[in-house]
GROMACS .gro file of C-alpha atoms in nm:
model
  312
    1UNK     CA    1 -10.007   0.241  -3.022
    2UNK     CA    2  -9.847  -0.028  -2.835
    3UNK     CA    3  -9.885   0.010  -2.468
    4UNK     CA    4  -9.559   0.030  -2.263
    5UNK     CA    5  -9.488  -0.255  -2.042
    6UNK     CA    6  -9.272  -0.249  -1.744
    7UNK     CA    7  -9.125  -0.569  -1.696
    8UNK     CA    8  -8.932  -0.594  -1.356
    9UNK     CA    9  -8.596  -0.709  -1.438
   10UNK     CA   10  -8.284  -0.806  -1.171
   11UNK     CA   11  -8.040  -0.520  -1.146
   12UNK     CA   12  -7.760  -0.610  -1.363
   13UNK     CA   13  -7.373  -0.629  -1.163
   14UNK     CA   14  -7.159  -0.386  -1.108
   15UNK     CA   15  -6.879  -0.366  -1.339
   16UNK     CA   16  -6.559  -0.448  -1.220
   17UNK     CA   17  -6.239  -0.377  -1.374
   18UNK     CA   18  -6.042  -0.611  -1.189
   19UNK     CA   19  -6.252  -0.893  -1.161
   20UNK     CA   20  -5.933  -1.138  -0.985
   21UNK     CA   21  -5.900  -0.834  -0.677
   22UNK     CA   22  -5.550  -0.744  -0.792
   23UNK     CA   23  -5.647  -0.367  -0.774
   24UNK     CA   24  -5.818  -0.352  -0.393
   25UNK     CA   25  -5.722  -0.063  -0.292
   26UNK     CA   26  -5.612  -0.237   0.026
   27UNK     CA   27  -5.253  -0.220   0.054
   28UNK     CA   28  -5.080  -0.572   0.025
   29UNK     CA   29  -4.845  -0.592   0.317
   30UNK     CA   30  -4.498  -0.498   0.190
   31UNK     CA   31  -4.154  -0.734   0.188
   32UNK     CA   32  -3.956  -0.655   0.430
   33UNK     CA   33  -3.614  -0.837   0.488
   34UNK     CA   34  -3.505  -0.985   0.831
   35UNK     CA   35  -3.339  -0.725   1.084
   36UNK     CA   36  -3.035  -0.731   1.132
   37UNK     CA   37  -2.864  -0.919   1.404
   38UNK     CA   38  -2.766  -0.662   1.619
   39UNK     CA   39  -2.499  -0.928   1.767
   40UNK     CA   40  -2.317  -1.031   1.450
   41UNK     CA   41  -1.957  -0.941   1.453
   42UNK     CA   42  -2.046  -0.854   1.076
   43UNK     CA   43  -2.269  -0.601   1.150
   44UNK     CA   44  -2.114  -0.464   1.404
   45UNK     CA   45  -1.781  -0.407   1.193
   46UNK     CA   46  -1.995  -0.258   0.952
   47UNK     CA   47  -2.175  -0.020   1.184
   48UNK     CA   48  -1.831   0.079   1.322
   49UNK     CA   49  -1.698   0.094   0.978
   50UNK     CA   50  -1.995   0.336   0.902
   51UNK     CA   51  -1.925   0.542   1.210
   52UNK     CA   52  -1.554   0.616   1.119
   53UNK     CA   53  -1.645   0.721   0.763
   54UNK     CA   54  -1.874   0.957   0.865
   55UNK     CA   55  -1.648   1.108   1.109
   56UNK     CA   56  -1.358   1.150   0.883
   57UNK     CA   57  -1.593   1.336   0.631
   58UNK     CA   58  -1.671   1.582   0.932
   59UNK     CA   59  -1.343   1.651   1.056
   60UNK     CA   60  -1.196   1.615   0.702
   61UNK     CA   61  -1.397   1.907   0.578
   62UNK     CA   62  -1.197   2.255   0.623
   63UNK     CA   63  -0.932   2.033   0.460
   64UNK     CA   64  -1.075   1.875   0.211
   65UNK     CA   65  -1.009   2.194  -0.073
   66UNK     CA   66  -0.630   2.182   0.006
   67UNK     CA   67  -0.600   1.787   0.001
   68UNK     CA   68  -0.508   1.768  -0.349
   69UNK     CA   69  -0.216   2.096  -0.339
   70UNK     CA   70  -0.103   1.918  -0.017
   71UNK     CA   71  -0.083   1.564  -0.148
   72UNK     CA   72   0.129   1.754  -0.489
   73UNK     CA   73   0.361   1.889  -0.268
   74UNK     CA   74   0.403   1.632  -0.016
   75UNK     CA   75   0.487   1.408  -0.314
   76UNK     CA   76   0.736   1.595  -0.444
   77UNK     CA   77   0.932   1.691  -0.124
   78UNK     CA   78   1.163   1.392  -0.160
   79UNK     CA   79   1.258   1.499  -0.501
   80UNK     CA   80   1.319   1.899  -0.363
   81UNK     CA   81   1.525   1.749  -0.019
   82UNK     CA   82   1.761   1.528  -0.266
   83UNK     CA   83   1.815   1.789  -0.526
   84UNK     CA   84   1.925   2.020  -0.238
   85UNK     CA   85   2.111   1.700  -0.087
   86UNK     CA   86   2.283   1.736  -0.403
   87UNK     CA   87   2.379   2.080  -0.441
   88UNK     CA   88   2.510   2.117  -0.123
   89UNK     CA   89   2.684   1.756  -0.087
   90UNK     CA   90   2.847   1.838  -0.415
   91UNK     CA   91   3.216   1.741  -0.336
   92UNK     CA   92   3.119   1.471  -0.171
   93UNK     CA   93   2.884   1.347  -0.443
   94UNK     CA   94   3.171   1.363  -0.680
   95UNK     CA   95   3.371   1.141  -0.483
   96UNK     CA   96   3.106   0.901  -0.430
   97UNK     CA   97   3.041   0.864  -0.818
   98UNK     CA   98   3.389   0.873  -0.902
   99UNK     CA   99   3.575   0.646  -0.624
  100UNK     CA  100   3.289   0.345  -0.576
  101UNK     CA  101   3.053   0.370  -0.946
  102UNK     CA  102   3.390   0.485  -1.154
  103UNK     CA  103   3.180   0.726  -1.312
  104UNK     CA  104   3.446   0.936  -1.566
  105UNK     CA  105   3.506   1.274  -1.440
  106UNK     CA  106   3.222   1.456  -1.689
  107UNK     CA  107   2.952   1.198  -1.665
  108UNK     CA  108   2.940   1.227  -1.297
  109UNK     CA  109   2.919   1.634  -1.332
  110UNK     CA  110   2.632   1.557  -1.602
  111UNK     CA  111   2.454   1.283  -1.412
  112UNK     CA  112   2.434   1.483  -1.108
  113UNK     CA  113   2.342   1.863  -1.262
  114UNK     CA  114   2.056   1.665  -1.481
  115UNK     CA  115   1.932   1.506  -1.222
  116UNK     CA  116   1.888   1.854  -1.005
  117UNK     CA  117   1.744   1.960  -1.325
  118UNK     CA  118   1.524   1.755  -1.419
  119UNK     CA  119   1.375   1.716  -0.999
  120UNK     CA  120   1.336   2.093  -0.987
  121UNK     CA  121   1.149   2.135  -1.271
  122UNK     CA  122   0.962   1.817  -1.221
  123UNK     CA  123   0.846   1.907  -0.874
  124UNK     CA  124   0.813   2.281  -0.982
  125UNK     CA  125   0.521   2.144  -1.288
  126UNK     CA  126   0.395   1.886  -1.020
  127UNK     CA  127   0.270   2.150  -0.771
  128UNK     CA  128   0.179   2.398  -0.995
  129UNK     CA  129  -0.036   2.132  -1.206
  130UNK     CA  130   0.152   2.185  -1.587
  131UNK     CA  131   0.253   1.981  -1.774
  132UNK     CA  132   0.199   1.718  -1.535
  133UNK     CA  133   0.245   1.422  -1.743
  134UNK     CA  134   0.596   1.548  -1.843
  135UNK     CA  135   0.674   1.642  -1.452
  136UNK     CA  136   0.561   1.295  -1.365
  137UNK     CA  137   0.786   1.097  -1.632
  138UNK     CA  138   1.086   1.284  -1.563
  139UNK     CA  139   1.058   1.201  -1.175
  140UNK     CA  140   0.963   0.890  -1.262
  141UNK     CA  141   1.303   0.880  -1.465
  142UNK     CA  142   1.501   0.992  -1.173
  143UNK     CA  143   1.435   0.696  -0.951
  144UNK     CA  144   1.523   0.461  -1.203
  145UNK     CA  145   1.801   0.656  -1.307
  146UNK     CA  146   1.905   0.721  -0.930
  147UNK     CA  147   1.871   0.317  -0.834
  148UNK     CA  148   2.106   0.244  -1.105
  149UNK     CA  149   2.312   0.559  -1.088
  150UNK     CA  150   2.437   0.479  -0.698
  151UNK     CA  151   2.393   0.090  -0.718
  152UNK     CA  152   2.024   0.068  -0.503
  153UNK     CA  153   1.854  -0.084  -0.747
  154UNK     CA  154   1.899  -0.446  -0.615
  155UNK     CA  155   1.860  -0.320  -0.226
  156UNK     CA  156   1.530  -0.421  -0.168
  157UNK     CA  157   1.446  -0.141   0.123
  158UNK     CA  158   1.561   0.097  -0.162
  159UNK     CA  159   1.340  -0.097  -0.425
  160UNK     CA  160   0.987  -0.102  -0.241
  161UNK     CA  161   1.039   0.226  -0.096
  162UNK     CA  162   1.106   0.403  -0.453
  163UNK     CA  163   0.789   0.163  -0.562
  164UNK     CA  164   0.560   0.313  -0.342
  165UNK     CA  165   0.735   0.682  -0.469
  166UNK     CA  166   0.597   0.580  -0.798
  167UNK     CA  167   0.265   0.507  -0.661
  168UNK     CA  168   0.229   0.837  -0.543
  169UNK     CA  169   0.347   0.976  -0.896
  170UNK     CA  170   0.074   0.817  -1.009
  171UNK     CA  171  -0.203   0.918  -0.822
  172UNK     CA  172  -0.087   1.262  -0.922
  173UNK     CA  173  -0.119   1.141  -1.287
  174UNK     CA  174  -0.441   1.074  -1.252
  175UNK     CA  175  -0.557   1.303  -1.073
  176UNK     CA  176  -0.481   1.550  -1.348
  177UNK     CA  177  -0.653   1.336  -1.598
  178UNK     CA  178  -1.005   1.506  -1.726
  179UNK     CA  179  -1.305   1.313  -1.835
  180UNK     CA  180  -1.297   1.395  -2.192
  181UNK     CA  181  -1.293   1.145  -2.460
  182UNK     CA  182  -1.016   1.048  -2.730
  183UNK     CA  183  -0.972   1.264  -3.015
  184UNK     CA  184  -1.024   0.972  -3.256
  185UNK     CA  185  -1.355   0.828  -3.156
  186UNK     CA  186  -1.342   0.571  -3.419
  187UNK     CA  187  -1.002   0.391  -3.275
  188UNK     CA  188  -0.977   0.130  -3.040
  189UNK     CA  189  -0.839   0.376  -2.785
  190UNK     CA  190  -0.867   0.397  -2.443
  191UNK     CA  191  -1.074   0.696  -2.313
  192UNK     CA  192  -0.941   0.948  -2.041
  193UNK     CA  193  -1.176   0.799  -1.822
  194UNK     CA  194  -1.007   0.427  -1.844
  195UNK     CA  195  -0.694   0.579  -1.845
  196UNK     CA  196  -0.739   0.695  -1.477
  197UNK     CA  197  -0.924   0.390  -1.335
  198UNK     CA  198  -0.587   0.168  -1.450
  199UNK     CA  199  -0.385   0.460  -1.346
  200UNK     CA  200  -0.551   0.475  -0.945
  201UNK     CA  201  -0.521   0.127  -0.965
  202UNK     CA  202  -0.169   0.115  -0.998
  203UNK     CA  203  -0.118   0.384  -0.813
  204UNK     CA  204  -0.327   0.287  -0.490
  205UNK     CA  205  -0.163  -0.075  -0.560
  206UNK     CA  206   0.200   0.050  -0.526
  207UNK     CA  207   0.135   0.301  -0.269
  208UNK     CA  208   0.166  -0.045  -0.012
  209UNK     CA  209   0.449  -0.137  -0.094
  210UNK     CA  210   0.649   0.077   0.165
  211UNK     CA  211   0.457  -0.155   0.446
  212UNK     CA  212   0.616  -0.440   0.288
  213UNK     CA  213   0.966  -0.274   0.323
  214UNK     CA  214   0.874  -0.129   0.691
  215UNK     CA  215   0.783  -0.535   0.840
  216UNK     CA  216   1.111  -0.633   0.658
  217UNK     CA  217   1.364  -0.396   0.835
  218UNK     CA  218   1.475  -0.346   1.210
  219UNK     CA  219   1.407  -0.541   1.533
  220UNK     CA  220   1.088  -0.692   1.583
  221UNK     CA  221   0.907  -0.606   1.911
  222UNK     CA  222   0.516  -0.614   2.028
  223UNK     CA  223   0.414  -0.295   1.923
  224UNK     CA  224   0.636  -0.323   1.583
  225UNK     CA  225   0.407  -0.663   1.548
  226UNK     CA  226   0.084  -0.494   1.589
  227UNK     CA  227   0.131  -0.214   1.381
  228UNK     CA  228   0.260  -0.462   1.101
  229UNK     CA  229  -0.064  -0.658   1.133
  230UNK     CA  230  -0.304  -0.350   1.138
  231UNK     CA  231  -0.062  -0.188   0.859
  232UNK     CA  232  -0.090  -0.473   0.660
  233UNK     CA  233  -0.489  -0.518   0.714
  234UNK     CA  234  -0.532  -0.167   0.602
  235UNK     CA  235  -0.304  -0.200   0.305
  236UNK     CA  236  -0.512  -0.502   0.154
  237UNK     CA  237  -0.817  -0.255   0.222
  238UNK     CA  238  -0.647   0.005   0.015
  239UNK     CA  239  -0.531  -0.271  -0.265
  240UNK     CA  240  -0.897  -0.391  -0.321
  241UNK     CA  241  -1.072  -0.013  -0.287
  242UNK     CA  242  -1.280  -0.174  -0.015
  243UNK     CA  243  -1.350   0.156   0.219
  244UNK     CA  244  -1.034   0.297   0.055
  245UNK     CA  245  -1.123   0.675   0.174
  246UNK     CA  246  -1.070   0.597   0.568
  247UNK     CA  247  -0.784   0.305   0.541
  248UNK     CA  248  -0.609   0.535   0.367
  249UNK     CA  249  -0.668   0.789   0.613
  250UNK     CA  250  -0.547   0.562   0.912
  251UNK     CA  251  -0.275   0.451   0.718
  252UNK     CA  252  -0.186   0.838   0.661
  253UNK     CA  253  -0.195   0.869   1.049
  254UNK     CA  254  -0.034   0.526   1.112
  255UNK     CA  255   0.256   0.645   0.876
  256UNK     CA  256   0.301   1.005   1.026
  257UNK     CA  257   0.367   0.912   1.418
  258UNK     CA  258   0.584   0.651   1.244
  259UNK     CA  259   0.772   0.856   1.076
  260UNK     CA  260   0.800   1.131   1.335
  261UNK     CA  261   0.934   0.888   1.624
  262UNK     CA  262   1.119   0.672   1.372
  263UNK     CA  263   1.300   0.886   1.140
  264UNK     CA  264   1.404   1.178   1.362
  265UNK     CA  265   1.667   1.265   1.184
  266UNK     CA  266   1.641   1.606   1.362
  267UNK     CA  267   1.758   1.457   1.679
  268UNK     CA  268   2.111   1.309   1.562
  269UNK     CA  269   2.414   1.500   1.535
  270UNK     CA  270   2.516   1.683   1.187
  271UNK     CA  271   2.824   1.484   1.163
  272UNK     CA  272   2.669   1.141   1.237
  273UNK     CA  273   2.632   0.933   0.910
  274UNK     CA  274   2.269   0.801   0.999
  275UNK     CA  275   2.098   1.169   0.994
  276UNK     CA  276   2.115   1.158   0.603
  277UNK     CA  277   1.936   0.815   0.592
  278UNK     CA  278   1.697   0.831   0.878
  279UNK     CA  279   1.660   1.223   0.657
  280UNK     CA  280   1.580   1.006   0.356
  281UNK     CA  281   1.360   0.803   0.483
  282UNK     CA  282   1.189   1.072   0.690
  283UNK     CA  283   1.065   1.276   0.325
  284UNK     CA  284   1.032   0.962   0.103
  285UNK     CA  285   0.782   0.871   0.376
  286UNK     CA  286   0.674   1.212   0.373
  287UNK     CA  287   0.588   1.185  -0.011
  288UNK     CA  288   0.388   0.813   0.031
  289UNK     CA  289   0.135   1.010   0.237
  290UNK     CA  290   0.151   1.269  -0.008
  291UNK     CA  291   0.004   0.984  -0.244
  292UNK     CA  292  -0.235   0.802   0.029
  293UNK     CA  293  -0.402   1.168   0.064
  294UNK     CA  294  -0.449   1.195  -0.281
  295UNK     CA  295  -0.604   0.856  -0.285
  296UNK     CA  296  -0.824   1.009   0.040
  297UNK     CA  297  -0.919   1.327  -0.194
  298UNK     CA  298  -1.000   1.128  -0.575
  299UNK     CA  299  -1.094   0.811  -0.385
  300UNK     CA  300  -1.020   0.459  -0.509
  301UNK     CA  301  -1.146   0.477  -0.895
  302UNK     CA  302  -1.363   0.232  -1.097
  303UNK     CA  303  -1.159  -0.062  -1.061
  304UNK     CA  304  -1.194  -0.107  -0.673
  305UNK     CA  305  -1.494  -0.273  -0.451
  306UNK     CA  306  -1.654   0.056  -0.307
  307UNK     CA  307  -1.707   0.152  -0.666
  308UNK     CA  308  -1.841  -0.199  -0.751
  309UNK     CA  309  -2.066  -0.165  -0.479
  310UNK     CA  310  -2.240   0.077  -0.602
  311UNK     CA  311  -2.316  -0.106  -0.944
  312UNK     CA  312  -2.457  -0.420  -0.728
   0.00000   0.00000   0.00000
C-alpha cells in the first residue's frame, strides 16, 4: 500500500461573491439634495402656502360633511329669490314684459309661470341630489332664457355674472357624476370619470368670471384696487388648479364681506328701486360661493396643476 504523503500546500482564498466590493456591507453615503434656502422668497411662499393649507383643513373639519348640501343650496338660492321675485312682483312683471319686450298678453303669462316652474323644481332636484342633470339643464335654460327674455343678454355685468352662475351649475354637475364606466365599453365614449375632469374644469374656469365683472363696475378707490389685484391673483390660482382648495377658500371669504358691505340691500328702503338690484346681486353672489365651496369640497379635478403634481 502506498504510503500517504502530506504535502504542505498554501491555503487556497476565500471565496468572494463580489469580487469588485459592490456588496460591502458598508453603507455608501446616500444622495442627498441641497437644503433649501431658507431666504428664497420661493420657499418662503411655499412654506406659507403650506401653512394656510393645513390650517384650513383644521378649521374646515366640523364643516367639511355639510360642504357639499351647503354649496347645493347656496347655488340655487338665486333661482328660489327670483322665482319668489316673480310671484310676488307679478303685476309688475306683466307690465314690464308687455310695455318694454312687447311680449303678447299669453306669452308673457307663459314665459313667466314656466320659468317659476321650471326654477322650483330645478332647485328643488338640485338640493335634494335627483335628477340632477335634468335640474341643472333646466336652470341652465333659465338664464339663457331670462338674458334674452328681459333684454340682459348684451349687458355685460349681466353676462359674466350669469357666467359664473353657470360655473357653479356645473360644479354641481359634477359633483353628482360617479366613477363608473360607459355602458358600451367598446365605443369611443368618454368615461364618467373624463366627463367630470372637463366638467370641474369648466366649472372652476367660469366660476371667475364674476371678478371680471366686479373690477369693471363702480368707482375705483385703494382698497377696491387691492382687492381687484388679490381677487384676480387668486382667480388665476383657481383657473390653473394650482392650490385650488385654499384660493378658493379666500376667494369664498373675499366674496362674502364683499357682498355683505356691498350689496346690503337690507339697509335701503322697500320703495327705493336699487334694493331689488343690490337684492340681485346680493344672492347671485350668494350662489358663486355656493360653487367656489363645492370646488373647496371635490377639489380642482384631473385637469388642474395640484393634480399634475402629483403625477410628476
Amino acid at each position: 500500500m502506498a504510503a500517504r504523503i502530506n504535502i504542505a500546500r498554501p491555503n487556497p482564498p476565500a471565496y468572494t461573491p463580489d469580487p469588485h466590493g459592490f456588496g460591502n456591507a458598508r453603507p455608501a453615503p446616500a444622495y442627498r439634495a441641497a437644503p433649501a434656502n431658507p431666504d428664497d422668497p420661493v420657499e418662503k411662499l411655499r412654506q406659507y402656502a403650506s401653512k394656510v393649507e393645513d390650517l384650513i383643513d383644521i378649521y374646515s373639519q366640523p364643516l367639511r360633511p355639510h360642504l357639499p348640501a351647503i354649496g347645493r343650496f347656496l347655488i340655487v338660492v338665486t333661482f328660489l329669490e327670483d322665482a319668489l321675485r316673480i310671484v310676488t312682483q307679478w303685476g309688475d312683471q306683466l307690465w314690464y314684459l308687455q310695455k318694454h319686450r312687447h311680449f303678447p298678453w299669453g306669452i308673457s303669462h307663459l314665459f313667466l309661470f314656466i320659468n317659476v316652474v321650471v326654477m322650483l323644481a330645478g332647485s328643488y332636484l338640485t338640493i335634494t341630489k335627483k335628477h340632477t342633470e335634468f335640474a341643472v339643464a333646466g336652470l341652465f335654460s333659465v338664464v339663457i332664457i331670462q338674458g334674452f327674455g328681459y333684454g340682459l343678454i348684451f349687458d355685460l355685468n349681466f353676462f359674466l355674472r350669469n357666467l359664473s352662475v353657470i360655473g357653479g351649475l356645473l360644479m354641481v354637475f359634477s359633483d353628482s357624476l360617479s366613477t363608473r364606466k360607459a355602458a358600451f365599453a367598446g365605443l369611443p365614449m368618454l368615461s364618467e370619470t373624463d366627463r367630470r375632469k372637463y366638467f370641474q374644469l369648466a366649472g372652476r374656469v367660469l366660476l371667475i368670471f364674476l371678478f371680471l365683472g366686479f373690477m369693471l363696475q363702480g368707482e375705483w378707490s385703494f382698497s377696491r384696487l387691492l382687492v381687484s389685484i388679490v381677487g384676480l391673483g387668486l382667480c388665476g390660482m383657481v383657473a390653473v388648479g394650482f392650490k385650488a382648495k385654499w384660493s378658493a377658500a379666500f376667494l369664498v371669504i373675499i366674496l362674502s364681506v364683499f357682498n355683505v358691505f356691498v350689496n346690503n340691500w337690507w339697509s335701503i328702503h322697500s320703495k327705493h328701486p336699487q334694493r331689488d338690484f343690490l337684492k340681485y346681486d346680493f344672492f347671485q353672489t350668494l350662489s358663486i360661493v355656493g360653487g367656489l365651496l363645492l370646488l373647496v369640497n371635490m377639489g380642482p379635478g384631473g385637469l388642474s396643476v395640484d393634480e399634475k403634481k402629483k403625477v410628476y
